[in-house]
Short mmCIF file of C-alpha atoms and ligand atoms in Angstrom, two decimals:
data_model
loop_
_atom_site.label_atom_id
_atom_site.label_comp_id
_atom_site.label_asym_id
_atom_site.label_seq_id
_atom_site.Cartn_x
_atom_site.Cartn_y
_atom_site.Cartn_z
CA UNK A 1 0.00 0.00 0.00
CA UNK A 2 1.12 3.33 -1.04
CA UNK A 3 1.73 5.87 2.08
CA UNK A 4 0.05 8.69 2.10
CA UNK A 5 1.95 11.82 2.08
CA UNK A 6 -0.23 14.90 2.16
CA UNK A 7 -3.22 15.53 4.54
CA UNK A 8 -5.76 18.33 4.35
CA UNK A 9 -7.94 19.09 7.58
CA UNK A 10 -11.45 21.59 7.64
CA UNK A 11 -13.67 22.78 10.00
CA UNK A 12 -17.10 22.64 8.75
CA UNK A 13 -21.17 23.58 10.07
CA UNK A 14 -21.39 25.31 12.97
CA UNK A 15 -17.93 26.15 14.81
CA UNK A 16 -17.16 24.46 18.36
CA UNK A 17 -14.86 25.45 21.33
CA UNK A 18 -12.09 22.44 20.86
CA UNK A 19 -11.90 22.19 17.01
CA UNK A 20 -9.05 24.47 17.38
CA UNK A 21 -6.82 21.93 19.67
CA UNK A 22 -8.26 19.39 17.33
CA UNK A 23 -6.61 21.25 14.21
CA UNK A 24 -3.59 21.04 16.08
CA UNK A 25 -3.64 17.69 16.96
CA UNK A 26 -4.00 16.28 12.77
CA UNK A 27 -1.02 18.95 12.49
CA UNK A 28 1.37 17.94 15.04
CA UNK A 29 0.42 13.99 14.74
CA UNK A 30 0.64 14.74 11.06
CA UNK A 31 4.58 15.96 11.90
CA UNK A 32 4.96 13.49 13.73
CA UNK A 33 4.90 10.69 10.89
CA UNK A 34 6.64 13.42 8.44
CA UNK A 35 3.50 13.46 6.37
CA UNK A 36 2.66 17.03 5.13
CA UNK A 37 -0.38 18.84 6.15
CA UNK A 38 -2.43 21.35 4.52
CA UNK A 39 -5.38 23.48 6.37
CA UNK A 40 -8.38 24.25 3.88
CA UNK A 41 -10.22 27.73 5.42
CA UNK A 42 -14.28 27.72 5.40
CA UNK A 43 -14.71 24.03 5.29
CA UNK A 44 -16.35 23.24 2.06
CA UNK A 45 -16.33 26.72 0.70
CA UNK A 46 -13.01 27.10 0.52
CA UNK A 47 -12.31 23.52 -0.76
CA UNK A 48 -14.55 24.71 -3.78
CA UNK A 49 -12.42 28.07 -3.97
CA UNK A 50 -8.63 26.25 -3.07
CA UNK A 51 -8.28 28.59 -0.54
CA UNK A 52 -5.33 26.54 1.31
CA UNK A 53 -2.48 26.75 3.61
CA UNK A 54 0.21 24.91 4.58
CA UNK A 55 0.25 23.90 8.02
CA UNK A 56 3.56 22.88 10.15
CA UNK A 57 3.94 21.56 13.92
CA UNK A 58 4.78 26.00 14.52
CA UNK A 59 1.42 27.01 12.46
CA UNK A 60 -0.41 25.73 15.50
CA UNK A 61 1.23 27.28 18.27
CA UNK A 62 -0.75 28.46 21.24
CA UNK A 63 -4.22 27.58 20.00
CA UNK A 64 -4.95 24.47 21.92
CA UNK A 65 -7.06 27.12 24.09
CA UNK A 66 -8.53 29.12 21.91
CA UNK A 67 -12.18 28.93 21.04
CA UNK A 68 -13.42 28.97 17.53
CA UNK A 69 -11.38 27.73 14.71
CA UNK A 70 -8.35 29.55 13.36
CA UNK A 71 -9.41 27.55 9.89
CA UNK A 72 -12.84 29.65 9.83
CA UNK A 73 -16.12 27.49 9.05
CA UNK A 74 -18.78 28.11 6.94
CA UNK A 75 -22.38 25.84 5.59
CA UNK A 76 -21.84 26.15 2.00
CA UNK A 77 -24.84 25.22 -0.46
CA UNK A 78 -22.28 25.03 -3.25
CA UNK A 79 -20.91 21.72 -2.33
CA UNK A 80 -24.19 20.41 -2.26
CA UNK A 81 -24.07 20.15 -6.05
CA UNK A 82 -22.47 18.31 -8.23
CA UNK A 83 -20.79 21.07 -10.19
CA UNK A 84 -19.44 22.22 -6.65
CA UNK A 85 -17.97 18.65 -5.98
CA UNK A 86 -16.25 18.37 -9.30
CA UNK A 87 -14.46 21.77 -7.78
CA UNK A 88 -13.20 20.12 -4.79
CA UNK A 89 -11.90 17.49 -6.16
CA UNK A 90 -9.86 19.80 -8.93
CA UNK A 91 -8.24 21.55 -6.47
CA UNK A 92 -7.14 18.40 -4.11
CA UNK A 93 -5.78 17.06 -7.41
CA UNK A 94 -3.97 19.86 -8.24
CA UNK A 95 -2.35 20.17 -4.52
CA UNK A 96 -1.51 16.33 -4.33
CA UNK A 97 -3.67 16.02 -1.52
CA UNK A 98 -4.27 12.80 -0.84
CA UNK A 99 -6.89 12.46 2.45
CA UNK A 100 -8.94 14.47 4.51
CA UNK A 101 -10.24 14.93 8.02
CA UNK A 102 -13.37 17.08 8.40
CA UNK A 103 -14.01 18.17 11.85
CA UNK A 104 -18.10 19.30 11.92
CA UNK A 105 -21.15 17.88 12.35
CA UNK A 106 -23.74 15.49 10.75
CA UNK A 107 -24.14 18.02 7.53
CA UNK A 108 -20.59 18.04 7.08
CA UNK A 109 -20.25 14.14 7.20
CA UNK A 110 -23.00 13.30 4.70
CA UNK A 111 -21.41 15.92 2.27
CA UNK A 112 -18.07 13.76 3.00
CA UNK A 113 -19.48 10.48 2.48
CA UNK A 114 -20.94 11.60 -0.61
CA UNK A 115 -17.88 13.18 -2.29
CA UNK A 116 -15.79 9.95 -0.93
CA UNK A 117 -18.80 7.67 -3.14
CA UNK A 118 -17.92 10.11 -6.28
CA UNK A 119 -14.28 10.20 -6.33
CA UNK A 120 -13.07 7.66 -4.02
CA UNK A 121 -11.29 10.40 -1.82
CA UNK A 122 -10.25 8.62 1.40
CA UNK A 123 -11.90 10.95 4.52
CA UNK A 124 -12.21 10.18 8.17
CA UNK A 125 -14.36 12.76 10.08
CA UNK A 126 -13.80 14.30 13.89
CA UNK A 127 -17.33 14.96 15.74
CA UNK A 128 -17.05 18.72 16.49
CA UNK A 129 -20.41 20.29 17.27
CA UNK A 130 -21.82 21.47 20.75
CA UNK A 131 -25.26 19.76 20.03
CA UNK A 132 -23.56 15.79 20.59
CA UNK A 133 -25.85 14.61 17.99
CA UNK A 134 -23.81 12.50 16.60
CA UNK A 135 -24.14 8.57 16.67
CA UNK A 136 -20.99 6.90 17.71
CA UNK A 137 -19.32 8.84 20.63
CA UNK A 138 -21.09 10.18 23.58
CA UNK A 139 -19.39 13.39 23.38
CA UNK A 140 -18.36 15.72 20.60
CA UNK A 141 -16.04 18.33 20.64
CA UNK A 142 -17.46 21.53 22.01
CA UNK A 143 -20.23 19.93 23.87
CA UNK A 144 -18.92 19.82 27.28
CA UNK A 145 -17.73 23.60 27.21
CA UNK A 146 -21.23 24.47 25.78
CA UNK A 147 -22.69 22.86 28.78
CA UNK A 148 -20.01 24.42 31.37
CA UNK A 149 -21.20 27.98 29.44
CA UNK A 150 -24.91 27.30 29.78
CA UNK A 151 -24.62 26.49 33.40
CA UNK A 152 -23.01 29.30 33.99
CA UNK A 153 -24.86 31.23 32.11
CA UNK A 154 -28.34 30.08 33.61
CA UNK A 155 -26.75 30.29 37.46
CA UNK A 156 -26.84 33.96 36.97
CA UNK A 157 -30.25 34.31 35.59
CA UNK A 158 -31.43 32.46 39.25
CA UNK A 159 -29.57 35.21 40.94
CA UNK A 160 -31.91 37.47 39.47
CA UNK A 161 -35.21 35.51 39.24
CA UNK A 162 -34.47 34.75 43.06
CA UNK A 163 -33.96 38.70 43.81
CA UNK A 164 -37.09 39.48 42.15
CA UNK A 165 -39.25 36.10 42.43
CA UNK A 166 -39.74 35.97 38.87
CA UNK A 167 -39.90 32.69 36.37
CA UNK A 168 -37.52 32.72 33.57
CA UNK A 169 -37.52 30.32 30.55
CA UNK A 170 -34.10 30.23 29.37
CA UNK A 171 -33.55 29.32 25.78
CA UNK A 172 -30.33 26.91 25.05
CA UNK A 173 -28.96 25.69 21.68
CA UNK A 174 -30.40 22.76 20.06
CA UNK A 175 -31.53 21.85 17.00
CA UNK A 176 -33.08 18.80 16.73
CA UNK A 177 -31.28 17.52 19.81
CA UNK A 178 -31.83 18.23 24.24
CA UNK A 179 -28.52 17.41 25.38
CA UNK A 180 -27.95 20.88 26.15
CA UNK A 181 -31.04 21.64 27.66
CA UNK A 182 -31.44 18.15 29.81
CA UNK A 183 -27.94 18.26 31.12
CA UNK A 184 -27.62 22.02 31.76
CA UNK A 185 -30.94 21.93 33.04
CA UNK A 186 -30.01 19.11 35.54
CA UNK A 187 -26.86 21.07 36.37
CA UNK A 188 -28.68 24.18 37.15
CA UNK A 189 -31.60 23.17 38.81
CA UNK A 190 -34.10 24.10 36.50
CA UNK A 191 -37.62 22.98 37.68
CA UNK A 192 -38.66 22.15 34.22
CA UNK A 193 -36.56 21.23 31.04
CA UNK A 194 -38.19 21.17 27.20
CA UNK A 195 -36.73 18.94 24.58
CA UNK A 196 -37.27 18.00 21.03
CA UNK A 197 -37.10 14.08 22.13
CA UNK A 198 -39.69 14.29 24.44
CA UNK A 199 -43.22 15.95 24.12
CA UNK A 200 -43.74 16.70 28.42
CA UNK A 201 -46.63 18.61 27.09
CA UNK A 202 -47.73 21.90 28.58
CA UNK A 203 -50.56 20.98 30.66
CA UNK A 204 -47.89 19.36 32.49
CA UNK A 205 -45.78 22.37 32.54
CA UNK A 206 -48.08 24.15 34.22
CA UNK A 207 -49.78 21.95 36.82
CA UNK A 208 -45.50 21.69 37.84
CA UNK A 209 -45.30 25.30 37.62
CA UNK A 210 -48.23 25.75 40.02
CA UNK A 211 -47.20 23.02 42.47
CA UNK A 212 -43.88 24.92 42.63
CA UNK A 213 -45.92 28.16 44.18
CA UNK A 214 -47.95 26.10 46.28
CA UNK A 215 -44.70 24.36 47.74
CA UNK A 216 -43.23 27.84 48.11
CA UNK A 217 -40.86 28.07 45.72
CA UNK A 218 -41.12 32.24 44.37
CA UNK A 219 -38.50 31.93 41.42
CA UNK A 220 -38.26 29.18 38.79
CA UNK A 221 -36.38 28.47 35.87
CA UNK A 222 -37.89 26.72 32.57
CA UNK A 223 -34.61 25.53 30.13
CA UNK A 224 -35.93 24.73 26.36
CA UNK A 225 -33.98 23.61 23.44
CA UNK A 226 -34.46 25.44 20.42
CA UNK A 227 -36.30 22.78 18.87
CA UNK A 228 -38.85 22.26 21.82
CA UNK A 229 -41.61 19.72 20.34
CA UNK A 230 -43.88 21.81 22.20
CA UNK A 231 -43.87 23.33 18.38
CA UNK A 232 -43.85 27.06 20.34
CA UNK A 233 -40.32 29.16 20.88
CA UNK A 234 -40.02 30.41 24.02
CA UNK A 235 -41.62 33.68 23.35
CA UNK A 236 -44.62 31.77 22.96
CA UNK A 237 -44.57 29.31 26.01
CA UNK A 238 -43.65 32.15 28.45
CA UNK A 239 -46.72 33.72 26.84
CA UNK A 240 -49.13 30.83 27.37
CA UNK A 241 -47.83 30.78 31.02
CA UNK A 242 -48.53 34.58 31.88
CA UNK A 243 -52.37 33.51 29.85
CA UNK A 244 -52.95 30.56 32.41
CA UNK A 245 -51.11 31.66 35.33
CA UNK A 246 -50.89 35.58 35.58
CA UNK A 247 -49.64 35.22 38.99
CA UNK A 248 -46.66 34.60 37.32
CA UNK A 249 -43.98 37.55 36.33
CA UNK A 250 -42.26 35.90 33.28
CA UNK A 251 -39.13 36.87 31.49
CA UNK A 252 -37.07 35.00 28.60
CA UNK A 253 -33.48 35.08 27.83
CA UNK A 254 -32.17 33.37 24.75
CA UNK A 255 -28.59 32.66 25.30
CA UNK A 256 -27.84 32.41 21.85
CA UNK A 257 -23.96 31.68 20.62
CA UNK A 258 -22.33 32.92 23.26
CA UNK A 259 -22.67 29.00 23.86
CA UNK A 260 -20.65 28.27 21.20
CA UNK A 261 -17.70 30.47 21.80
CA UNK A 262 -15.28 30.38 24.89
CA UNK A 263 -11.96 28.92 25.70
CA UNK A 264 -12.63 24.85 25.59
CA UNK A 265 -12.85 23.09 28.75
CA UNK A 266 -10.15 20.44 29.40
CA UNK A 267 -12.10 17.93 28.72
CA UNK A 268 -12.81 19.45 24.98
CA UNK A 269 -9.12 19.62 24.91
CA UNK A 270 -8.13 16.49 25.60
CA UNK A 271 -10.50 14.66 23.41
CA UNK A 272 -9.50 16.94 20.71
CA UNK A 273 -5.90 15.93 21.28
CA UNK A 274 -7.03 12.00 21.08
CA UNK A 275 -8.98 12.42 17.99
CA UNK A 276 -7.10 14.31 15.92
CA UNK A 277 -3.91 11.62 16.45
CA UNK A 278 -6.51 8.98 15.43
CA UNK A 279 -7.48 10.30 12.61
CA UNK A 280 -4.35 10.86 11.17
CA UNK A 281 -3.13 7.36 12.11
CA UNK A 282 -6.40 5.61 10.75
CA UNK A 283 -5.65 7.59 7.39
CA UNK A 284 -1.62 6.52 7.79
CA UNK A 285 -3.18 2.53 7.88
CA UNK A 286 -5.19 3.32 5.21
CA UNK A 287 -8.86 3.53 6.55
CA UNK A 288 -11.54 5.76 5.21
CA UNK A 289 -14.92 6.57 5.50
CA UNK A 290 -15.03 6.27 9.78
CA UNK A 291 -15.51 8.70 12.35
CA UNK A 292 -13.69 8.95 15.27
CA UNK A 293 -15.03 8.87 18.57
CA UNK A 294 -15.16 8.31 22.40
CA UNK A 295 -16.99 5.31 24.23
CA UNK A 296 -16.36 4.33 27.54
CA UNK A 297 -13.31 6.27 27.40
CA UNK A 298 -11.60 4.56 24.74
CA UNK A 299 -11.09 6.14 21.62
CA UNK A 300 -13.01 4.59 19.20
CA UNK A 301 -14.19 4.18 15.21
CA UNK A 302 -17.61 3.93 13.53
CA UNK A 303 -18.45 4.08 9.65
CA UNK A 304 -19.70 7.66 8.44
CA UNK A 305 -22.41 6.31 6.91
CA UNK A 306 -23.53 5.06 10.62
CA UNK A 307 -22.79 7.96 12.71
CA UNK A 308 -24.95 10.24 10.25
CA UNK A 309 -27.99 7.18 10.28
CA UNK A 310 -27.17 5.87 14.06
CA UNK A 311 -29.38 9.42 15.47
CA UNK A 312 -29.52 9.79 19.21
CA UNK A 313 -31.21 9.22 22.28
CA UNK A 314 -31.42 10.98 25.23
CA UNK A 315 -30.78 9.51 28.75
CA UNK A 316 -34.00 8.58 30.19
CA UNK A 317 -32.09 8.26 33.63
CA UNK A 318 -31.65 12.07 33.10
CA UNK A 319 -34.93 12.56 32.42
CA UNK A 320 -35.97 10.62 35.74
CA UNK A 321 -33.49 12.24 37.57
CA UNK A 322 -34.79 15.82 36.39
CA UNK A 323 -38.49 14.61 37.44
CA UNK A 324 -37.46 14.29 40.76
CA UNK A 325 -35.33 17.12 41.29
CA UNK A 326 -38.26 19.21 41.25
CA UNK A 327 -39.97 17.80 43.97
N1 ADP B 401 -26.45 16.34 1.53
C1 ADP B 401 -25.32 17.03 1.44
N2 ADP B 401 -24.57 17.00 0.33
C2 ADP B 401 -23.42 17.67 0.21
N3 ADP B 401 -22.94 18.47 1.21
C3 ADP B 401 -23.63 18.56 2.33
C4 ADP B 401 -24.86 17.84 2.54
N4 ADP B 401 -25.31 18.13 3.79
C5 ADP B 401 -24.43 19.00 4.32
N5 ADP B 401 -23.42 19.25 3.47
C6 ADP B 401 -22.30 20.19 3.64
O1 ADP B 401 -21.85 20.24 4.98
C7 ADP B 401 -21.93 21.60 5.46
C8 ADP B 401 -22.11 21.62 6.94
O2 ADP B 401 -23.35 21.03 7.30
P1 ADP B 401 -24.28 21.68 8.44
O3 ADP B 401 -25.49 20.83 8.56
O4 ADP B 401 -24.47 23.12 8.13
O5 ADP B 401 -23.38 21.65 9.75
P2 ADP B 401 -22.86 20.45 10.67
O6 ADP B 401 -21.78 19.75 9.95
O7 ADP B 401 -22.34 21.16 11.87
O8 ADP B 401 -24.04 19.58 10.97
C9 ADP B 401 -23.07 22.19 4.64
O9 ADP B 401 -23.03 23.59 4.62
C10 ADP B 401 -22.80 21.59 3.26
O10 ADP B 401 -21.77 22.27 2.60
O1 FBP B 402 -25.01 29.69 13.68
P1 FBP B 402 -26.18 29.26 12.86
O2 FBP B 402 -25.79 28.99 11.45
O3 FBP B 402 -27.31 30.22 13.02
O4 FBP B 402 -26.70 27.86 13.41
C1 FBP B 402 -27.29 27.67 14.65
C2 FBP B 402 -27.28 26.20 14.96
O5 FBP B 402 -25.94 25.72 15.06
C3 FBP B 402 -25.78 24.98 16.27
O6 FBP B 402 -25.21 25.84 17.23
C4 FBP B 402 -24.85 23.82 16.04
O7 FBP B 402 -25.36 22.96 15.06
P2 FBP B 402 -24.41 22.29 13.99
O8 FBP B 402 -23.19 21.85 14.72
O9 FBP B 402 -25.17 21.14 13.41
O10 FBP B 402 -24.05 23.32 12.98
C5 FBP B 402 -27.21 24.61 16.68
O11 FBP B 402 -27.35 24.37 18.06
C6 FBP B 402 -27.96 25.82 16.24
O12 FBP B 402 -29.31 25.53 16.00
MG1 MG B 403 -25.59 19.41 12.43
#
């Protein structure tokens, strides 16, 4: 088998705190085995444009803390054609690139599978997104810092509710998936937490919401993914709320991407460090089309194809665990 010599990495979909020390580890690991390495900015965009730069073990200096990625990320509709494809592939020709590692999310792994099915181009993907919907590994990258920011983020808001015995529904990042919302919501003490998963329903919401006043709580704090299956934002629920219980003084905060920016957390850091050396060394033994990953704490692989198809599901435990919290 012919070893590979040149390596290109991207960050792709929606940036994460940790795909920066995850850059660094394809870099260094790729230094390591004195196989070149080449950093593509905007993820697919600027494969499409050859917008490239070589990367050495010095390129990625002092960035293992640094939130955001120093590659830039973009969603680009271009690769989604065919015309956009044929692009990429001119310009990884014309660079003797021989592999890839794309560090994103579920988007950015179907666009890989399909441009590995059209031109054969070997690809291993990272899981970098703070919404850990990803099949495969329980955590990736950016996903515990997101949570650590949330927290954080939501422990303030009590200090206020409390001083002014107000309820707050706090809107968290989320797509299609709760992780955010169940686990920050568990770490915060929120009395109620809304997921996409999981239709609680709102009559339930509010018989909780009224036992909380009759048990004497005076502040409260809702946390609701994005993509609540409630169907309503959380304009709307604290709405319905001040319509059925007017004793209520409601107020929303949307924290927004501040939860995806930040210095990573250590553990971001370290499974970025992990990841990126597999990657590199499943490329090196001439794998393709997996995803690395973490289960159990061992670092692990699973096809593309399967981590895009696997989907996810949330903890009931959590959800038990949640339930009786507010008690
Ligand atoms: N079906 C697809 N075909 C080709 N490319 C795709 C496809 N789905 C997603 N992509 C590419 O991957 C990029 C990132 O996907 P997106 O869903 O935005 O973020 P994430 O990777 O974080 O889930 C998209 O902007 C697009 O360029
Ligand atoms: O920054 P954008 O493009 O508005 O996207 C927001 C979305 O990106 C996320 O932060 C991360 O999702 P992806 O990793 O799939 O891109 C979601 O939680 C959120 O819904
Ligand atoms: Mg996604």
């Amino acid at each position: 088998m012919k070893k590979i010599k040149k390596i290109a990495v991207m960050t792709s979909g929606g940036d994460a705190p940790g795909m920066n020390a995850a850059i660094r580890s394809v870099v260094r690991a790729c230094a390591y085995y004195r196989v070149s390495c080449v950093g593509i900015y905007r993820g697919y965009e600027g494969l499409i444009e050859g917008d490239f730069i070589e990367l050495t073990a010095r390129s990625v200096n002092n960035i293992i803390n640094k939130g955001g990625t120093i590659l830039k990320s973009a969603r680009s509709k271009e690769f989604r054609t065919k015309e956009g494809r044929a692009k990429a592939y001119e310009h990884l020709k014309e660079n003797n690139i021989e592999a890839m590692v794309v560090i994103g999310g579920d988007g950015s792994f179907t666009g890989a599978v399909i441009f590995n099915e059209e031109y054969k181009f070997p690809v291993i993907g990272i899981p970098g997104t703070i919404d850990n919907d990803i099949f495969g590994t329980t955590h990736t990258l950016g996903y515990d810092t997101a949570l650590n920011t949330a927290v954080e983020a939501i422990d303030k808001i009590r200090d206020t509710a409390s001083s002014h015995n107000r309820l707050f529904f706090v809107e968290v990042m989320g797509r299609d998936a709760g992780f955010i919302a169940l686990n920050a919501g568990v770490g915060a003490g929120a009395e109620e937490i809304l997921i996409p998963e999981e239709d609680l329903g709102l009559e339930r919401m509010l018989e909780s919401l009224k036992k909380s006043r009759r048990t004497g709580k005076s502040s409260s704090i809702v946390v609701v993914a994005e993509g609540d299956k409630s169907g309503k934002n959380v304009y709307e629920l604290a709405q319905y709320v001040e319509e059925n219980l007017p004793e209520y003084d409601v107020r929303v905060s949307v924290l927004g991407h501040m939860q995806r920016g930040g210095s990573p957390s250590c553990f971001d850091r370290v499974l970025a460090s992990r990841l990126g050396v597999k990657s590199v060394e499943l490329l090196l033994d001439g794998q393709t089309n997996l995803m690395v990953g973490l289960k159990n704490n061992e670092v692990i692989s699973t096809s593309i194809a399967e981590a895009i198809k696997g989907g996810h599901s949330i903890n009931q435990e959590l959800l038990r665990v949640s339930d009786i919290m507010t008690t």
